[in-house]
Tab-separated table of C-alpha atoms in Angstrom:
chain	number	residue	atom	x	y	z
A	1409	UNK	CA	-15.048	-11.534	-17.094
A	1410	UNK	CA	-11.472	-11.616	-18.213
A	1411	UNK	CA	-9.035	-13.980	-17.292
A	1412	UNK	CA	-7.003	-13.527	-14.237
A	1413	UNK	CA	-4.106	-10.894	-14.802
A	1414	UNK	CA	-0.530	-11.637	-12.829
A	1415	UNK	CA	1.315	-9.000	-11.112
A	1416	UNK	CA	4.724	-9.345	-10.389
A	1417	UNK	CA	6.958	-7.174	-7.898
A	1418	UNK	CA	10.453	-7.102	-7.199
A	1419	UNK	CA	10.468	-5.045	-4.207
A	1420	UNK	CA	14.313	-4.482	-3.741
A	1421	UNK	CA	14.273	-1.065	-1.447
A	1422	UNK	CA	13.733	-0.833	2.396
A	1423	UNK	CA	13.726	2.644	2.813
A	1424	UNK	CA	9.357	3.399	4.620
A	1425	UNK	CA	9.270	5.770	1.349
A	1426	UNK	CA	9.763	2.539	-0.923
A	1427	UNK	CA	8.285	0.043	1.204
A	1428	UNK	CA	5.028	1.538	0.327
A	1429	UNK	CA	4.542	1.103	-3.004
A	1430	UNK	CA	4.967	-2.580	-3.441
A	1431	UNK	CA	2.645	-3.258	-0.768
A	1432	UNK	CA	-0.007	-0.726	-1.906
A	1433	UNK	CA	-0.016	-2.187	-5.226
A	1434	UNK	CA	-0.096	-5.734	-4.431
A	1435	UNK	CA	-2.499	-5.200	-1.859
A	1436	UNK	CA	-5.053	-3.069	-4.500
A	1437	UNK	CA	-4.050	-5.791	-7.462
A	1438	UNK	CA	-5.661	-8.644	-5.303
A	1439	UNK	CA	-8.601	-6.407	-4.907
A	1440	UNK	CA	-9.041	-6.258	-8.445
A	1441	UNK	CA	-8.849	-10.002	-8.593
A	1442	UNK	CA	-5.311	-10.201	-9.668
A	1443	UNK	CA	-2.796	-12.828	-8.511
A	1444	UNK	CA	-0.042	-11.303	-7.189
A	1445	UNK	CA	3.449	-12.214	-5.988
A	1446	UNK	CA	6.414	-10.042	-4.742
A	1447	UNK	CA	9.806	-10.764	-4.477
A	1448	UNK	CA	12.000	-9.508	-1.557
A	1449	UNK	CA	15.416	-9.289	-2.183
A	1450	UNK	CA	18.456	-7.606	-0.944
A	1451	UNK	CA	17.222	-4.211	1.115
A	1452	UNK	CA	13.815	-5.116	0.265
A	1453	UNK	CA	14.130	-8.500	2.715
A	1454	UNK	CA	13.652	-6.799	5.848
A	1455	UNK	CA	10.120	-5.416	5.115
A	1456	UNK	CA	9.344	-9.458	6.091
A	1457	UNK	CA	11.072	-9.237	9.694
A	1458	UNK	CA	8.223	-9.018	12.320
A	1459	UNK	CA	8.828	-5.784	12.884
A	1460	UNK	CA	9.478	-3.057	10.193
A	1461	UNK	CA	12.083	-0.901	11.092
A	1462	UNK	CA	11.959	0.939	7.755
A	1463	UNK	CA	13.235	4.607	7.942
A	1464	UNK	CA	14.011	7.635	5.685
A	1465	UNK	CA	16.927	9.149	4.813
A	1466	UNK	CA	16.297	12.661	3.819
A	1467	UNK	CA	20.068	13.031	2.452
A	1468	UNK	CA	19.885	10.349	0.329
A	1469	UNK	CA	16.871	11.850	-1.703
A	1470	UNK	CA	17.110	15.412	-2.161
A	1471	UNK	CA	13.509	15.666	-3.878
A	1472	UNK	CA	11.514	14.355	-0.564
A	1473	UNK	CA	9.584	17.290	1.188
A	1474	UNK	CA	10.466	18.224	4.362
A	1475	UNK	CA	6.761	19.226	5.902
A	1476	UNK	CA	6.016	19.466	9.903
A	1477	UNK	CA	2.331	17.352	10.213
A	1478	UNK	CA	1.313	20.154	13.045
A	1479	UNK	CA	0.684	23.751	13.426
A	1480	UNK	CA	-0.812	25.969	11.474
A	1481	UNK	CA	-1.881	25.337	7.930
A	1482	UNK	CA	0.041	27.784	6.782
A	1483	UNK	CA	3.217	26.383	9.005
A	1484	UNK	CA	2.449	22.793	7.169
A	1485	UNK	CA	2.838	24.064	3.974
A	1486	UNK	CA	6.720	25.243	4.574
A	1487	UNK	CA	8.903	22.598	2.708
A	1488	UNK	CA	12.249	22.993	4.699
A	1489	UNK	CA	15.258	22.944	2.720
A	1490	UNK	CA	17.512	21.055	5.329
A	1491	UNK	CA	21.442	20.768	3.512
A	1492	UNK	CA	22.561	17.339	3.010
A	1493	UNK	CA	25.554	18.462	5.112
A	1494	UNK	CA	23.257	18.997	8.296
A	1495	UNK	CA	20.536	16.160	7.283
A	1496	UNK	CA	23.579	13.174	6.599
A	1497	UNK	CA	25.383	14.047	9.946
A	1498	UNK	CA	22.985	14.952	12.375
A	1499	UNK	CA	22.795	12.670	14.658
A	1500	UNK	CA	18.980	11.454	14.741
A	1501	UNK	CA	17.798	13.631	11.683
A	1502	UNK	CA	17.004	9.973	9.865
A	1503	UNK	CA	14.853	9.010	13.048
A	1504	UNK	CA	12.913	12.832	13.293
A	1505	UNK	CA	12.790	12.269	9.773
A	1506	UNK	CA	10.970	9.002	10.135
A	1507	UNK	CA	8.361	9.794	13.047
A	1508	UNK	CA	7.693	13.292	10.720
A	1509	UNK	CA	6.798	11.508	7.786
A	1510	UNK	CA	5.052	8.455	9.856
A	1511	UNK	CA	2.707	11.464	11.427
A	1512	UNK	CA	1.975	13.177	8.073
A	1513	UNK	CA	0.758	9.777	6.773
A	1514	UNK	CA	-1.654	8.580	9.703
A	1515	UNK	CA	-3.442	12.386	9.178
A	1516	UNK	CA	-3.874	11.828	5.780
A	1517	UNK	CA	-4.923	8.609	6.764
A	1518	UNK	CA	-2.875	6.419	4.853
A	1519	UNK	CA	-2.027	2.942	6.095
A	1520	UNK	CA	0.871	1.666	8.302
A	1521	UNK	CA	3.146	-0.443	5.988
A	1522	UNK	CA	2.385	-3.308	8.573
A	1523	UNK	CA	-1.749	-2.843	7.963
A	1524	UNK	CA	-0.985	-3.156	4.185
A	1525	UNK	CA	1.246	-6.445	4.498
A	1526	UNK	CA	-1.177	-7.906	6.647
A	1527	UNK	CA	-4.150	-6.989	3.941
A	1528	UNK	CA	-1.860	-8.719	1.007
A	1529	UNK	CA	-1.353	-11.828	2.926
A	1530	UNK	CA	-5.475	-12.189	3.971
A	1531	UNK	CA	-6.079	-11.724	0.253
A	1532	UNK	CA	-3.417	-13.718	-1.108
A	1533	UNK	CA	-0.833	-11.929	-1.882
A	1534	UNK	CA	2.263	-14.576	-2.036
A	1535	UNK	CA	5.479	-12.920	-0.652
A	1536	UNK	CA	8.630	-14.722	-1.732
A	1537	UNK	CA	11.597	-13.844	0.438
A	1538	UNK	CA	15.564	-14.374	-1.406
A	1539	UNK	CA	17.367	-17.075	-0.483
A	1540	UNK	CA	20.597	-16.002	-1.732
A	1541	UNK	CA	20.275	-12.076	0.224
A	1542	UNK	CA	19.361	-14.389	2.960
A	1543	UNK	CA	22.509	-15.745	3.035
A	1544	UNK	CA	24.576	-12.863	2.528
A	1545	UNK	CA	23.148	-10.424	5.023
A	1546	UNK	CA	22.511	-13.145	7.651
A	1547	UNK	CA	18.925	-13.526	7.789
A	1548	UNK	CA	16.953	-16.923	9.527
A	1549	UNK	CA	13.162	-17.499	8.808
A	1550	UNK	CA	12.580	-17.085	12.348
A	1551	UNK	CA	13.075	-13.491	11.939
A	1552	UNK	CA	10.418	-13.036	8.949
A	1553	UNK	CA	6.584	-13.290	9.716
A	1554	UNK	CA	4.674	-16.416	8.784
A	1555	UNK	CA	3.676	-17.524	5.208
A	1556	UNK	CA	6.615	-16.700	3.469
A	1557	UNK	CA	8.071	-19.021	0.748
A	1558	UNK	CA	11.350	-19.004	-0.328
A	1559	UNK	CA	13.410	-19.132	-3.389
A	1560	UNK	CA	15.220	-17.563	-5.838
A	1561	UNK	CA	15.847	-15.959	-9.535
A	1562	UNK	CA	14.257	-19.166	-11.272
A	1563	UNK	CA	11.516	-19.186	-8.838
A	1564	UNK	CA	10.489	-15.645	-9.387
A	1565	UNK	CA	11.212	-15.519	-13.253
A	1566	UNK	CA	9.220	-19.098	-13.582
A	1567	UNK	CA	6.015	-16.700	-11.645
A	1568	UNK	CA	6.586	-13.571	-13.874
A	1569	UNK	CA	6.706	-15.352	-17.197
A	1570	UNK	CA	3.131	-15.498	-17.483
A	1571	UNK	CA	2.772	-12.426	-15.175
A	1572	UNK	CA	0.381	-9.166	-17.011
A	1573	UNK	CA	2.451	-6.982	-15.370
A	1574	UNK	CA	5.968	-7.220	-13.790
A	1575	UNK	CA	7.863	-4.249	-11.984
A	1576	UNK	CA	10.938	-3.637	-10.433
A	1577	UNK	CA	10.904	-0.822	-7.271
B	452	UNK	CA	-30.545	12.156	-0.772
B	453	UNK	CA	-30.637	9.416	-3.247
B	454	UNK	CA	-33.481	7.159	-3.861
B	455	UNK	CA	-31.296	3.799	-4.132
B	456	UNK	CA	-31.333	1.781	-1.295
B	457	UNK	CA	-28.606	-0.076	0.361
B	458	UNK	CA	-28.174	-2.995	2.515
B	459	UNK	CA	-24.509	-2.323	3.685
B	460	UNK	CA	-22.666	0.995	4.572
B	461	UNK	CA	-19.097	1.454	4.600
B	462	UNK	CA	-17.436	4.295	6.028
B	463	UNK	CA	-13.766	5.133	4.420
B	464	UNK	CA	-14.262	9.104	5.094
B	465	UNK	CA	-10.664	10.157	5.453
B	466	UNK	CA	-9.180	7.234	4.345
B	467	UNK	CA	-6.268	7.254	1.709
B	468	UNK	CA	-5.244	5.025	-1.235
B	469	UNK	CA	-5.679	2.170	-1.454
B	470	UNK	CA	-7.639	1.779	1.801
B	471	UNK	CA	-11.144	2.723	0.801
B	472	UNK	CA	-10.504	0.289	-1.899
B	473	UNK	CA	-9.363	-2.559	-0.316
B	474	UNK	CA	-12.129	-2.330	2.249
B	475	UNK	CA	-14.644	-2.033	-0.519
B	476	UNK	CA	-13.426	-4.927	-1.832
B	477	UNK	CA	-13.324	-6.926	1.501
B	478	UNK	CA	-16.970	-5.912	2.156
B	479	UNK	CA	-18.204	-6.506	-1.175
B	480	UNK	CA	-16.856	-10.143	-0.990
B	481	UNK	CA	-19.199	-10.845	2.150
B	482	UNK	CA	-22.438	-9.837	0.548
B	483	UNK	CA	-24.787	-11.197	-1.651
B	484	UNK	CA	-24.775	-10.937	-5.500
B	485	UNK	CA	-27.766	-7.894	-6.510
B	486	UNK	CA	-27.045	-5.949	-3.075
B	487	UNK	CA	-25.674	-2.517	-2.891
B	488	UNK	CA	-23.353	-1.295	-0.725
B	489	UNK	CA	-23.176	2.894	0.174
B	490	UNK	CA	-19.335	3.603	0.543
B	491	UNK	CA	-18.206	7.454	1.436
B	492	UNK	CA	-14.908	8.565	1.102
B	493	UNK	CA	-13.172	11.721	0.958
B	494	UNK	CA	-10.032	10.954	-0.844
B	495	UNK	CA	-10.854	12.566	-4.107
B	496	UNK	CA	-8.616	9.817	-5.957
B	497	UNK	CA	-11.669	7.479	-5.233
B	498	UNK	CA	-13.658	9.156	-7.761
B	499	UNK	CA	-11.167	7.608	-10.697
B	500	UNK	CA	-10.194	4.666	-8.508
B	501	UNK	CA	-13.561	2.779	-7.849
B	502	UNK	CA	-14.376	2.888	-11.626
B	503	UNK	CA	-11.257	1.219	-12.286
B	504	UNK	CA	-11.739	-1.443	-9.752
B	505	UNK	CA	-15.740	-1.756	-10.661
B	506	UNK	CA	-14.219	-2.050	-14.142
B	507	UNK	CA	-11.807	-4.864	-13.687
B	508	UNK	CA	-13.726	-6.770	-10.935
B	509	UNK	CA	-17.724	-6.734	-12.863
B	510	UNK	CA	-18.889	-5.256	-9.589
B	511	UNK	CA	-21.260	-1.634	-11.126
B	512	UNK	CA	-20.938	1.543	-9.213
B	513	UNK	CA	-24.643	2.896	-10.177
B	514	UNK	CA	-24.587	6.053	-8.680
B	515	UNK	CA	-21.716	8.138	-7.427
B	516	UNK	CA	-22.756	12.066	-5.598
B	517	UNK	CA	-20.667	14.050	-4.260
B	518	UNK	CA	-21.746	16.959	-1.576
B	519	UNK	CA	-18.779	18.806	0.649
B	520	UNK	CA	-16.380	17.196	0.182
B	521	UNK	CA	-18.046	13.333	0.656
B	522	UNK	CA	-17.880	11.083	-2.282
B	523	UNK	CA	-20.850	8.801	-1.756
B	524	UNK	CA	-20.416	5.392	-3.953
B	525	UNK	CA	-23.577	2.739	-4.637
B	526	UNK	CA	-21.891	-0.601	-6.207
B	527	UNK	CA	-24.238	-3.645	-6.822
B	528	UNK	CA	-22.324	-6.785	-6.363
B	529	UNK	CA	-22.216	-8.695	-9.400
């Protein structure tokens, strides 16, 4: 078999829409034998609290669809075009927005982001959390869940300088 | 039905990527090397995603069938 290929993250975002993907592939790259690492930094540190409180923001992404996870199949299929004038000052919309898209993805049976960071860290999936963003936003370790190291730039660029793959989301 | 036999089952019908992968994986790594394991899934991305992961990990899918819907997997551990 070949060696063992490195995958590196830099998982940056905290939106639920982009706190998927770094999990998901770090997650599936340990499956596949890889060693991977991801580092958290600035909006991308609080998928480590305890408890995610990842939302959406429709407004702030004009291309996400808008779909209802009941009713009719034919009702499911509506994308609703919701102005950015209605879905940036609603009060709420973010949090409808949120439980809507966190309903769509349990029926299609896709994992909680919690299930997926709980499936890196059994399979060894090292989660580095930034110092520095630390600092500046006010986060303590007592806030982030267990087995988290700690570091910085040099830390993570020492990792992904012999890393297969290296991505920024 | 097919004639290979298994000695573990896994159930990921309506599962989603990466989850009928990473279960897979997590039952594959408790079994012994020569045994098969029966997975069935519906999320048609398994088809392409197994063989990748059989590819990269030496595991073999030896027969894949699909009948409504059901993707039915046999992987030998390596």
């Amino acid at each position: 078999m070949a060696e063992t290929k490195k995958l590196a993250i830099i998982a940056s975002q905290g939106t639920l829409d982009w706190a998927y993907p770094p999990f998901i592939l770090a997650s599936t790259a340990a499956a596949m034998d890889m060693e991977a690492v991801v580092f958290f930094t600035f909006y991308g540190l609080p998928l480590l609290k305890k408890e995610i409180d990842a939302k959406v923001a429709p407004h702030t992404n004009p291309a996400m669809p808008m779909k209802m996870p009941f009713g009719s199949s034919g009702f499911q299929e509506i994308n609703w075009q919701v102005p950015n004038i209605i879905s940036g000052n609603m009060p709420g919309f973010d949090n409808m927005a949120t439980s809507l898209m966190k309903e769509t993805f349990k029926k299609k049976g896709v994992a909680t982001v919690e299930q997926l960071r709980e499936m890196c860290q059994e399979s060894g999936v090292r989660f580095i959390a930034c110092q520095m963003t630390m600092e500046v936003f006010g986060f303590s370790k007592e806030e982030f869940i267990d087995g988290v190291e700690y570091g910085g730039a040099a830390t993570f660029l020492e990792y992904a300088a012999d890393a297969d793959i290296s991505l920024f989301v | 039905m097919s004639a290979i036999a298994s000695s573990v089952e896994l159930d990921c019908k309506g599962l989603n990527c990466p989850l009928p992968i990473l279960k897979t994986k997590k039952t594959i790594d408790g079994m012994q090397s020569g045994e098969v394991l029966k997975m069935m899934a519906t999320d048609p991305g398994s088809v392409s995603d197994m063989a990748s992961w059989a590819n990269r990990t030496g595991n073999e899918v030896v027969e894949h069938e699909e009948a409504a819907g059901i993707h039915i997997f046999y992987i030998k551990k390596k």
